[in-house]
Coordinates of N, CA and C in Angstrom, one line a residue:
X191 N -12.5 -18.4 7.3 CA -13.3 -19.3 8.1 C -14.3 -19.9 7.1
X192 N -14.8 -21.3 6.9 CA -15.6 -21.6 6.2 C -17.1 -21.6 7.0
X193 N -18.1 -21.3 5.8 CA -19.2 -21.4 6.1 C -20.0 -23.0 6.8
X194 N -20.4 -22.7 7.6 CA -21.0 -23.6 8.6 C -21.7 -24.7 7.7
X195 N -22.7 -23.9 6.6 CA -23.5 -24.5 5.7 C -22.5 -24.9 4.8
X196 N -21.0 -25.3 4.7 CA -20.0 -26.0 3.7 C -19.4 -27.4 4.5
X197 N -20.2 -27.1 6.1 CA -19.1 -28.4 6.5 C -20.3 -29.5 6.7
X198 N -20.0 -30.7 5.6 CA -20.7 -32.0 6.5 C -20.8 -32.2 7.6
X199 N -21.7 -32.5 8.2 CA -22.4 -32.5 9.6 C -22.0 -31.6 10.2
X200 N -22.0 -30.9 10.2 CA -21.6 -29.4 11.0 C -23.1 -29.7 11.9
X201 N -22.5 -29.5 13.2 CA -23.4 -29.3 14.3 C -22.8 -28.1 15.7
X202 N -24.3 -28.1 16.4 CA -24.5 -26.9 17.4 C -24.8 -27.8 18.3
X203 N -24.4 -27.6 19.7 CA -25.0 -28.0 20.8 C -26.0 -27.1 21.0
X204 N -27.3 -27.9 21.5 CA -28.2 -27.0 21.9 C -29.0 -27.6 23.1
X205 N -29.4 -26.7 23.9 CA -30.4 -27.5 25.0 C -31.7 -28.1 25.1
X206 N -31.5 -29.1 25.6 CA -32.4 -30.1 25.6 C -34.4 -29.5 25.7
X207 N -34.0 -28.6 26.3 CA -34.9 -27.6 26.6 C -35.6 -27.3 25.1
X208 N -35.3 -27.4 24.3 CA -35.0 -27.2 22.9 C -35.4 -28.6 22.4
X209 N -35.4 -29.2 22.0 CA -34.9 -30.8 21.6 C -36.7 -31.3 22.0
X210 N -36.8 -31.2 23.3 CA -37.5 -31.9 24.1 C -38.8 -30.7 23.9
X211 N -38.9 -29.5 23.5 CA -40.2 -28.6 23.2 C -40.5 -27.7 24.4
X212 N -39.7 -28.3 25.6 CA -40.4 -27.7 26.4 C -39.8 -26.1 27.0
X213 N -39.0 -25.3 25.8 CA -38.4 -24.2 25.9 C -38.7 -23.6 24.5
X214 N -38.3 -22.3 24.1 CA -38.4 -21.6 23.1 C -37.0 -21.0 23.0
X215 N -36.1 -21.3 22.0 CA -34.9 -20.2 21.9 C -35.1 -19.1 22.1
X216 N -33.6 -18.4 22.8 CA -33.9 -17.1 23.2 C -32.5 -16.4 23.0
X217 N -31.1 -17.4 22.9 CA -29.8 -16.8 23.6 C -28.9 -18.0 22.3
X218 N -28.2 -17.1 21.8 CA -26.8 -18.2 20.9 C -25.9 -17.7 21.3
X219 N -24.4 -18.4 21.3 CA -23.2 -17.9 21.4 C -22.3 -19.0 21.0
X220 N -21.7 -18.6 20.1 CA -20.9 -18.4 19.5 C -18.9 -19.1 20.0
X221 N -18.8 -20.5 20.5 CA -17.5 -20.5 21.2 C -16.4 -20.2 20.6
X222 N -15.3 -20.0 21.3 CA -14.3 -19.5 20.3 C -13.4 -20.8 20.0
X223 N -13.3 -21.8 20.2 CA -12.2 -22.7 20.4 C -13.3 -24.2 20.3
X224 N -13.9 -24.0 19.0 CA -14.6 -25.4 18.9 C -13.7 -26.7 18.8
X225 N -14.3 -27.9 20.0 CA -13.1 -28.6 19.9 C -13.2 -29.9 18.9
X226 N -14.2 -30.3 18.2 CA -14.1 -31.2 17.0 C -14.2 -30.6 15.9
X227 N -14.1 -31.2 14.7 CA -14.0 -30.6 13.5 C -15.6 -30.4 13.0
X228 N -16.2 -30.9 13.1 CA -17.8 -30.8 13.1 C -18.9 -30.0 13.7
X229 N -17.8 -29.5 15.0 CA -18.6 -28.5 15.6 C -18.5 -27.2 15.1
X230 N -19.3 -26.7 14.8 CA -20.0 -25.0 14.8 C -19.3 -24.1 16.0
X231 N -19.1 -25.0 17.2 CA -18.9 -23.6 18.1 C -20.0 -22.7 18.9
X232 N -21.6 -23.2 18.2 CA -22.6 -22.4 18.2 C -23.0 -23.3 19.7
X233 N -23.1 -22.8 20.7 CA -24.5 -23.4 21.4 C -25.8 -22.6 21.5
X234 N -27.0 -23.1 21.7 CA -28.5 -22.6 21.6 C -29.0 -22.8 22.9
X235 N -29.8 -22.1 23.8 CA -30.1 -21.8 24.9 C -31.3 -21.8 24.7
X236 N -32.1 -22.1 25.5 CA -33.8 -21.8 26.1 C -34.1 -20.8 26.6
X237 N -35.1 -20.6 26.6 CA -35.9 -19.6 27.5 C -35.9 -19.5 29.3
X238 N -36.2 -21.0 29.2 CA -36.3 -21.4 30.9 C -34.7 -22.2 31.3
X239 N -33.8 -22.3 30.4 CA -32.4 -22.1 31.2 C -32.6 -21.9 32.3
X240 N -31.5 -22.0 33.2 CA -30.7 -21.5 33.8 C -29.0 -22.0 34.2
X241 N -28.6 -21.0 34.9 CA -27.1 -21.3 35.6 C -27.2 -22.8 35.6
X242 N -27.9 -23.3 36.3 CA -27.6 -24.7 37.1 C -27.8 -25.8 36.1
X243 N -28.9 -25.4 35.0 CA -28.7 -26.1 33.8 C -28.1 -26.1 32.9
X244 N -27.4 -24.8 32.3 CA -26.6 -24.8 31.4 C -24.7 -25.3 32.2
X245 N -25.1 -25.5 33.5 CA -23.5 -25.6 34.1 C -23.3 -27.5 33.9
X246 N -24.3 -28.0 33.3 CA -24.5 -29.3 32.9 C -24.7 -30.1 31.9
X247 N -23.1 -30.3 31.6 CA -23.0 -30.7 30.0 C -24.0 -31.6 29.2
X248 N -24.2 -32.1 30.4 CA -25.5 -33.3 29.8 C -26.9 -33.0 29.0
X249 N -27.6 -31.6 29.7 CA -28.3 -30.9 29.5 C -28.1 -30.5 27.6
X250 N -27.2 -30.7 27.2 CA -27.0 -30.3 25.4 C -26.9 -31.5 25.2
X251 N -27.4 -31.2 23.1 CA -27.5 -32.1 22.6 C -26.5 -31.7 21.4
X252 N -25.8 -32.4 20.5 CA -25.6 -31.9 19.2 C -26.8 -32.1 18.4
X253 N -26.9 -30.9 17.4 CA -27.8 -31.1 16.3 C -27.3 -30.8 15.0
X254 N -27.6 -31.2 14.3 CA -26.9 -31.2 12.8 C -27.9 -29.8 12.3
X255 N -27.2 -28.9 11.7 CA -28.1 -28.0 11.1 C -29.1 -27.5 10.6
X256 N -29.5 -28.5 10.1 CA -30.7 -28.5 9.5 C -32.0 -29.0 11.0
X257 N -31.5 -29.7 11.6 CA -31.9 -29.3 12.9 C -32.5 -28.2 13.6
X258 N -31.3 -27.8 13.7 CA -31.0 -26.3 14.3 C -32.3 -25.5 13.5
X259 N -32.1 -25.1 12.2 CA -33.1 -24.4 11.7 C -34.2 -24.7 11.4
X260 N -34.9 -26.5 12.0 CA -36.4 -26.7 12.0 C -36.7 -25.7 13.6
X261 N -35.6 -25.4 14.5 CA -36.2 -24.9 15.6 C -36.4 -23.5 15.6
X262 N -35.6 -23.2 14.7 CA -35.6 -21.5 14.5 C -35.1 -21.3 13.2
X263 N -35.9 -20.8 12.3 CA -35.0 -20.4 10.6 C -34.3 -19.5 10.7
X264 N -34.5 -18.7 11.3 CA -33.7 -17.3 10.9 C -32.1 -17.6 11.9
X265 N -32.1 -18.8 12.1 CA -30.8 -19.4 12.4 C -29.7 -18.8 11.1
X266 N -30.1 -18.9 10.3 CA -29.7 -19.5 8.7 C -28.8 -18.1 8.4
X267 N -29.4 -16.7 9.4 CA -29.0 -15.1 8.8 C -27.8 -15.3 9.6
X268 N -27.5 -16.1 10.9 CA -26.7 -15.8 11.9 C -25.4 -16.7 11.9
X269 N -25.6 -17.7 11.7 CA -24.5 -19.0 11.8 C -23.4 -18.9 11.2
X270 N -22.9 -17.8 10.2 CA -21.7 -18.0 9.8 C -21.4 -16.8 10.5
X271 N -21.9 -15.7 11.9 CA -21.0 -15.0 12.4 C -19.9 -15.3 13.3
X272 N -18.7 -14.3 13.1 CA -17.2 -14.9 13.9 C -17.8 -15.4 15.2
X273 N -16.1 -16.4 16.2 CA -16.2 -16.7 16.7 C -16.8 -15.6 17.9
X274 N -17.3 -15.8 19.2 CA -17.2 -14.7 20.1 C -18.6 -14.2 20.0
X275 N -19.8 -14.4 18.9 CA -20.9 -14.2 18.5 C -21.9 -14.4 20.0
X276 N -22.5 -13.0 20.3 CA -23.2 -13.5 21.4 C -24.6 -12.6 21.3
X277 N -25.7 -13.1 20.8 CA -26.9 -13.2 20.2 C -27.8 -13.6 21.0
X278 N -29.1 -12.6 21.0 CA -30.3 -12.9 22.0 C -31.4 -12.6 20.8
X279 N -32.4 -13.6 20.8 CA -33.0 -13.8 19.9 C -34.6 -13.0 20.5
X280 N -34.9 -11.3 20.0 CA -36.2 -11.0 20.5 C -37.4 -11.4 19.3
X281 N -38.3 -11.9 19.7 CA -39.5 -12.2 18.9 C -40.7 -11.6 19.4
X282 N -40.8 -10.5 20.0 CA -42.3 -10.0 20.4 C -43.1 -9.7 19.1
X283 N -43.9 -9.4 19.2 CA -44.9 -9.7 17.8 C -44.8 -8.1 16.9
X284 N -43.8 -7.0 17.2 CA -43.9 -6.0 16.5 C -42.7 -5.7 15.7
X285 N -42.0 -7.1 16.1 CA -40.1 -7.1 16.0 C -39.9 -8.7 15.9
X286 N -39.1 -8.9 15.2 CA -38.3 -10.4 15.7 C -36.8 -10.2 15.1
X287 N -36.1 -10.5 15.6 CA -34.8 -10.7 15.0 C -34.0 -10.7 16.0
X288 N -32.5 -10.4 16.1 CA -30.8 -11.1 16.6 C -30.3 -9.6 17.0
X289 N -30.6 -9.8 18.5 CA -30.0 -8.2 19.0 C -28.7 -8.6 19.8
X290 N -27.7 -8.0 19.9 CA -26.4 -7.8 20.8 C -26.9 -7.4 22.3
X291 N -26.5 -8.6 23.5 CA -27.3 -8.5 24.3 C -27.3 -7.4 25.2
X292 N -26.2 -7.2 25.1 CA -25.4 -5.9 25.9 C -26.0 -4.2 25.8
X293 N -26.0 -4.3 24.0 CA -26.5 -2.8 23.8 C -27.7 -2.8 23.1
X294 N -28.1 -4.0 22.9 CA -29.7 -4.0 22.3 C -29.7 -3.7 21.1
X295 N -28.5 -3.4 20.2 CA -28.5 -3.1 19.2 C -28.8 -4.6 18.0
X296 N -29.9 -4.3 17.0 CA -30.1 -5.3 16.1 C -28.6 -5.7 15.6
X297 N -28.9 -7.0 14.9 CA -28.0 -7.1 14.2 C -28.8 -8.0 13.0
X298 N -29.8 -9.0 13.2 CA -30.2 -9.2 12.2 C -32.0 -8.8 12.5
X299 N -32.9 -8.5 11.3 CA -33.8 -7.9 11.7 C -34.8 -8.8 10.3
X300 N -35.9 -9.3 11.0 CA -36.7 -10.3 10.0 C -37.3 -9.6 9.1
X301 N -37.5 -8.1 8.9 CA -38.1 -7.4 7.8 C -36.4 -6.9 6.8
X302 N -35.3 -7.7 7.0 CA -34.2 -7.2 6.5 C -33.9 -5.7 6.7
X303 N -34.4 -5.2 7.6 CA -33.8 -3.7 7.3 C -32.5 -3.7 7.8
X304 N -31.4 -4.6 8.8 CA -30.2 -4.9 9.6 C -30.2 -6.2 8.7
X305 N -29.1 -6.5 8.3 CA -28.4 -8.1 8.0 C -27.2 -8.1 8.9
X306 N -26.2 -9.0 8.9 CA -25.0 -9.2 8.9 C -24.1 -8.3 7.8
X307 N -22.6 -8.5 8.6 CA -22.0 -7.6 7.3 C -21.3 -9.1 7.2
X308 N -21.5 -10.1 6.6 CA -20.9 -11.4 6.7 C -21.8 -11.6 5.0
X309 N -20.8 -11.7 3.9 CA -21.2 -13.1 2.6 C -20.3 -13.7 3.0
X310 N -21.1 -14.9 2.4 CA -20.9 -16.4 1.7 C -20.2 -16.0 0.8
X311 N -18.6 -16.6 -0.2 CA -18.4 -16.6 -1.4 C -17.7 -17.4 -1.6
X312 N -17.8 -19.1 -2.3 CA -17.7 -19.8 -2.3 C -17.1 -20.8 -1.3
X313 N -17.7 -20.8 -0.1 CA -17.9 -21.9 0.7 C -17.1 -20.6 1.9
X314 N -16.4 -19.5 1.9 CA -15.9 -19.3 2.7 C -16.5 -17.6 3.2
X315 N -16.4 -17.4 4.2 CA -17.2 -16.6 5.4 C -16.2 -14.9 5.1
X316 N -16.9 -14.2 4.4 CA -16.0 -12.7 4.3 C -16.6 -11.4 5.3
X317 N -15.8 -11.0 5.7 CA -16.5 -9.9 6.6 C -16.3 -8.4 5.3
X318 N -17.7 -8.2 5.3 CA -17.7 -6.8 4.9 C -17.6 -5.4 5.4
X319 N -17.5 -4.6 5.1 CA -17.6 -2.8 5.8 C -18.5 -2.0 5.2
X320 N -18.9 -1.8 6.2 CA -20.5 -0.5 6.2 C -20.4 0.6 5.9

């Protein structure tokens, strides 16, 4: 898989909620079956989401990545994980980082004590073992 940060305009849908300021990221995932060649696959979620908004395609925007990480940096630790990636972003003020929503377990952690098991090595996305 190549790295996100290797494809020209490589973009994420994200919600407008997002875009327009009047949300805070909270939720990424990861699709498995991006359907242009420019897409990421990534969509980005709000805080004040919901059902009725995210069930409305209109509601997203593409953003080109650099984008993406004026609204959140620590985008930057996450974006090259596999497809199926489903990421909740906690930021309370004693913690911030990319927990697995299910079991709460970190995956990326802003004092680096958790990274990804994911390098970069030249332009392409390698899974490592722990």
């Amino acid at each position: 898989m190549r790295s996100v940060f290797h494809q020209p305009e490589a973009v994420v849908l994200a919600s407008k909620h997002l875009t327009d300021g009047s949300g805070s990221l909270r939720w990424v995932y990861r699709e498995l079956a991006p359907t242009e060649q420019q897409d990421t696959g990534w969509f980005l979620f709000a805080d004040n989401d919901n059902k009725a908004w995210n069930d409305d395609p209109k509601n997203f925007m593409p953003l080109v990545i650099d984008a993406a990480l004026a609204i959140e940096s620590s985008l930057s630790f996450i974006l090259d994980m596999p497809y199926g990636t489903d990421l909740v972003l906690d930021d309370r003020s004693e913690i911030k980082g990319w927990l697995d929503p299910t079991t709460r377990t970190p995956v990326w952690l802003s004092d680096a004590s958790i990274v990804p098991n994911i390098k970069v090595i030249d332009g392409e996305v390698i899974e490592i073992s722990n």
